[in-house]
Amino acid sequence: MSDEIRMSDEILFERRGKAGVITLNRPKALNALTHGMVSAMAAQLREWEGDDHIRHVVVRAAGDKAFCAGGDILKLYEMGRAGKAGDPEQLAFFADEYRLNHTIKTYRKPYVALIDGIVMGGGVGISVHGSHRVGTQKVTFAMPEVGIGFFPDVGGSFFLPRMPNETGMYAALTAGRLKQADCLWSSIITHAVSSDRLDDLAEALYEADSVDLAIEPFSINPGSAPIAERAGDIETAFSAGSLGEILEYLDRAGEAAEGEWALKTAATIRSKSPMSLEVAFRQLREGARLDFAGCMKLEFRIVSEIMKGHDFYEGVRAVLVDKDNSPAWEPRTLDAVDSRAVDKHFDEPGNGDLELSV
């Protein structure tokens, strides 16, 4: 049985059997989240949480390229260029997005994300915090924010430090991409399935009494995870006490006979926004000691400052607007980053801390 209860051009909501089904519906935009999608999704989840006919929620995406490639960054860029950098209207998107992430993390019913394709940034935020994350061989996970002068938000403060062997810090500072086996090994996804069976799995979930029993017959072993084979090196390098120490270690390791990985990793990190790198490093170290609500409040403090700065707009210009991939970061080097400027990202914003519903 299908009961369509709300529909827009961007996001669809249906009752299918025992499941509430959410479909992200911007395939041409790689299902990037708009403010309207975030608000609608939050409202529907709250409604379904109190509906005894809905046993669990299933989140899918239209198209064959992406689950969700992030938030609507270009819209935020345009607001900044129009003189609204860091003002309440711009920050309202992040406040609502972070509240949605908190809703998903604390949801009282099984929440199943069916991830088939690219999942980055905001797409990670609406999947990784759910109880069940099912990924196909087409999964490409990344938190690429430091490459556009931003930071790994949407709960990155919480889940990245809790990935094994410092692989979360590695992913945050390098914007490295992980595939299916890597995602399963690192707990980004909880189950691996084949893409050609995803529709069958969805149908099984719609009628299932038990989400776990429905997924089990479809689960596969994706094989060895490349990141696991490098886990020892990653942990040694990225457990250092500062960003500078990480790079010093990689530079020394790069001088060894088998140092190609270390050299490439150090070069990749140095290509990112110096300010974003320092903020992200501190963010993950602090997030490791916080609960999820504390992490979301921390991230709202960071974004309230970062949206007033230079590097986000320059990064978006270089990567997404002009596409010259030559951002002029301010400051240009890690040595020039002022620790007092980093500290400002962790102060309570002038418009107050983020309020989260219980």
Tab-separated table of N, CA, C and O in Angstrom, residues 196-237:
chain	number	residue	atom	x	y	z
A	196	ASP	N	22.016	-3.570	-7.361
A	196	ASP	CA	20.921	-4.127	-8.153
A	196	ASP	C	19.856	-4.809	-7.294
A	196	ASP	O	18.821	-5.238	-7.814
A	197	ARG	N	20.077	-4.894	-5.984
A	197	ARG	CA	19.076	-5.475	-5.096
A	197	ARG	C	18.461	-4.427	-4.157
A	197	ARG	O	17.669	-4.778	-3.275
A	198	LEU	N	18.802	-3.182	-4.377
A	198	LEU	CA	18.341	-2.139	-3.460
A	198	LEU	C	16.827	-1.966	-3.504
A	198	LEU	O	16.182	-1.773	-2.466
A	199	ASP	N	16.235	-2.043	-4.686
A	199	ASP	CA	14.780	-1.916	-4.784
A	199	ASP	C	14.080	-3.069	-4.072
A	199	ASP	O	13.054	-2.867	-3.401
A	200	ASP	N	14.618	-4.267	-4.200
A	200	ASP	CA	14.036	-5.415	-3.509
A	200	ASP	C	14.148	-5.254	-1.994
A	200	ASP	O	13.215	-5.588	-1.254
A	201	LEU	N	15.273	-4.744	-1.548
A	201	LEU	CA	15.437	-4.497	-0.112
A	201	LEU	C	14.429	-3.465	0.368
A	201	LEU	O	13.811	-3.634	1.432
A	202	ALA	N	14.240	-2.411	-0.414
A	202	ALA	CA	13.269	-1.385	-0.028
A	202	ALA	C	11.874	-1.981	0.113
A	202	ALA	O	11.157	-1.709	1.100
A	203	GLU	N	11.480	-2.808	-0.832
A	203	GLU	CA	10.165	-3.440	-0.757
A	203	GLU	C	10.049	-4.318	0.483
A	203	GLU	O	8.993	-4.355	1.146
A	204	ALA	N	11.114	-5.029	0.821
A	204	ALA	CA	11.100	-5.866	2.019
A	204	ALA	C	10.961	-5.006	3.275
A	204	ALA	O	10.238	-5.369	4.219
A	205	LEU	N	11.619	-3.867	3.288
A	205	LEU	CA	11.543	-2.988	4.454
A	205	LEU	C	10.143	-2.407	4.646
A	205	LEU	O	9.692	-2.203	5.777
A	206	TYR	N	9.456	-2.148	3.535
A	206	TYR	CA	8.134	-1.545	3.645
A	206	TYR	C	7.169	-2.430	4.427
A	206	TYR	O	6.266	-1.926	5.111
A	207	GLU	N	7.353	-3.735	4.341
A	207	GLU	CA	6.427	-4.660	4.995
A	207	GLU	C	7.031	-5.335	6.223
A	207	GLU	O	6.409	-6.189	6.840
A	208	ALA	N	8.235	-4.940	6.597
A	208	ALA	CA	8.958	-5.660	7.646
A	208	ALA	C	8.487	-5.287	9.041
A	208	ALA	O	8.169	-4.129	9.316
A	209	ASP	N	8.453	-6.294	9.914
A	209	ASP	CA	8.286	-6.040	11.339
A	209	ASP	C	9.635	-5.733	11.985
A	209	ASP	O	9.716	-4.958	12.932
A	210	SER	N	10.683	-6.354	11.453
A	210	SER	CA	12.037	-6.157	11.981
A	210	SER	C	12.942	-5.646	10.867
A	210	SER	O	13.135	-6.334	9.853
A	211	VAL	N	13.495	-4.473	11.050
A	211	VAL	CA	14.427	-3.922	10.069
A	211	VAL	C	15.653	-4.812	9.932
A	211	VAL	O	16.120	-5.093	8.815
A	212	ASP	N	16.179	-5.275	11.043
A	212	ASP	CA	17.389	-6.109	10.996
A	212	ASP	C	17.158	-7.397	10.218
A	212	ASP	O	18.006	-7.805	9.404
A	213	LEU	N	16.027	-8.056	10.460
A	213	LEU	CA	15.740	-9.303	9.751
A	213	LEU	C	15.485	-9.059	8.267
A	213	LEU	O	15.790	-9.915	7.432
A	214	ALA	N	14.949	-7.879	7.932
A	214	ALA	CA	14.703	-7.565	6.521
A	214	ALA	C	16.005	-7.331	5.775
A	214	ALA	O	16.153	-7.722	4.612
A	215	ILE	N	16.968	-6.698	6.420
A	215	ILE	CA	18.232	-6.368	5.752
A	215	ILE	C	19.140	-7.583	5.639
A	215	ILE	O	19.868	-7.735	4.647
A	216	GLU	N	19.087	-8.465	6.611
A	216	GLU	CA	20.052	-9.566	6.706
A	216	GLU	C	20.217	-10.380	5.423
A	216	GLU	O	21.362	-10.631	4.984
A	217	PRO	N	19.134	-10.795	4.747
A	217	PRO	CA	19.322	-11.616	3.536
A	217	PRO	C	19.998	-10.882	2.382
A	217	PRO	O	20.505	-11.514	1.449
A	218	PHE	N	20.010	-9.563	2.437
A	218	PHE	CA	20.583	-8.771	1.352
A	218	PHE	C	22.039	-8.371	1.624
A	218	PHE	O	22.720	-7.884	0.730
A	219	SER	N	22.498	-8.576	2.847
A	219	SER	CA	23.837	-8.125	3.222
A	219	SER	C	24.909	-8.948	2.515
A	219	SER	O	24.777	-10.163	2.341
A	220	ILE	N	25.973	-8.276	2.103
A	220	ILE	CA	27.088	-8.929	1.428
A	220	ILE	C	28.392	-8.558	2.119
A	220	ILE	O	28.464	-7.594	2.889
A	221	ASN	N	29.428	-9.319	1.818
A	221	ASN	CA	30.775	-9.000	2.271
A	221	ASN	C	31.477	-8.257	1.139
A	221	ASN	O	31.738	-8.835	0.080
A	222	PRO	N	31.797	-6.979	1.320
A	222	PRO	CA	32.393	-6.207	0.227
A	222	PRO	C	33.890	-6.441	0.041
A	222	PRO	O	34.506	-5.813	-0.818
A	223	GLY	N	34.458	-7.308	0.835
A	223	GLY	CA	35.886	-7.572	0.708
A	223	GLY	C	36.720	-6.679	1.598
A	223	GLY	O	36.205	-5.940	2.447
A	224	SER	N	38.017	-6.742	1.411
A	224	SER	CA	38.933	-5.999	2.271
A	224	SER	C	38.819	-4.498	2.017
A	224	SER	O	38.525	-4.051	0.905
A	225	ALA	N	39.079	-3.725	3.074
A	225	ALA	CA	38.989	-2.267	3.002
A	225	ALA	C	40.381	-1.676	2.840
A	225	ALA	O	41.238	-1.866	3.706
A	226	PRO	N	40.631	-0.962	1.757
A	226	PRO	CA	41.954	-0.355	1.571
A	226	PRO	C	42.394	0.519	2.741
A	226	PRO	O	43.568	0.515	3.116
A	227	ILE	N	41.432	1.238	3.354
A	227	ILE	CA	41.813	2.118	4.453
A	227	ILE	C	42.272	1.315	5.668
A	227	ILE	O	43.120	1.765	6.449
A	228	ALA	N	41.736	0.108	5.834
A	228	ALA	CA	42.158	-0.742	6.948
A	228	ALA	C	43.612	-1.157	6.800
A	228	ALA	O	44.347	-1.286	7.792
A	229	GLU	N	44.032	-1.361	5.561
A	229	GLU	CA	45.415	-1.752	5.315
A	229	GLU	C	46.391	-0.619	5.623
A	229	GLU	O	47.568	-0.859	5.878
A	230	ARG	N	45.900	0.607	5.631
A	230	ARG	CA	46.736	1.767	5.915
A	230	ARG	C	46.461	2.305	7.329
A	230	ARG	O	47.041	3.303	7.755
A	231	ALA	N	45.627	1.612	8.096
A	231	ALA	CA	45.164	2.132	9.380
A	231	ALA	C	46.297	2.406	10.355
A	231	ALA	O	46.267	3.394	11.102
A	232	GLY	N	47.309	1.548	10.386
A	232	GLY	CA	48.423	1.761	11.305
A	232	GLY	C	49.161	3.051	11.017
A	232	GLY	O	49.484	3.824	11.934
A	233	ASP	N	49.437	3.301	9.740
A	233	ASP	CA	50.115	4.540	9.353
A	233	ASP	C	49.260	5.751	9.678
A	233	ASP	O	49.773	6.787	10.147
A	234	ILE	N	47.974	5.654	9.405
A	234	ILE	CA	47.064	6.768	9.671
A	234	ILE	C	47.026	7.077	11.163
A	234	ILE	O	47.133	8.237	11.581
A	235	GLU	N	46.900	6.046	11.984
A	235	GLU	CA	46.823	6.272	13.424
A	235	GLU	C	48.103	6.905	13.955
A	235	GLU	O	48.068	7.828	14.772
A	236	THR	N	49.242	6.429	13.505
A	236	THR	CA	50.516	6.976	13.961
A	236	THR	C	50.629	8.456	13.611
A	236	THR	O	51.034	9.285	14.441
A	237	ALA	N	50.267	8.802	12.389
A	237	ALA	CA	50.401	10.187	11.941
A	237	ALA	C	49.350	11.101	12.546
A	237	ALA	O	49.666	12.193	13.048
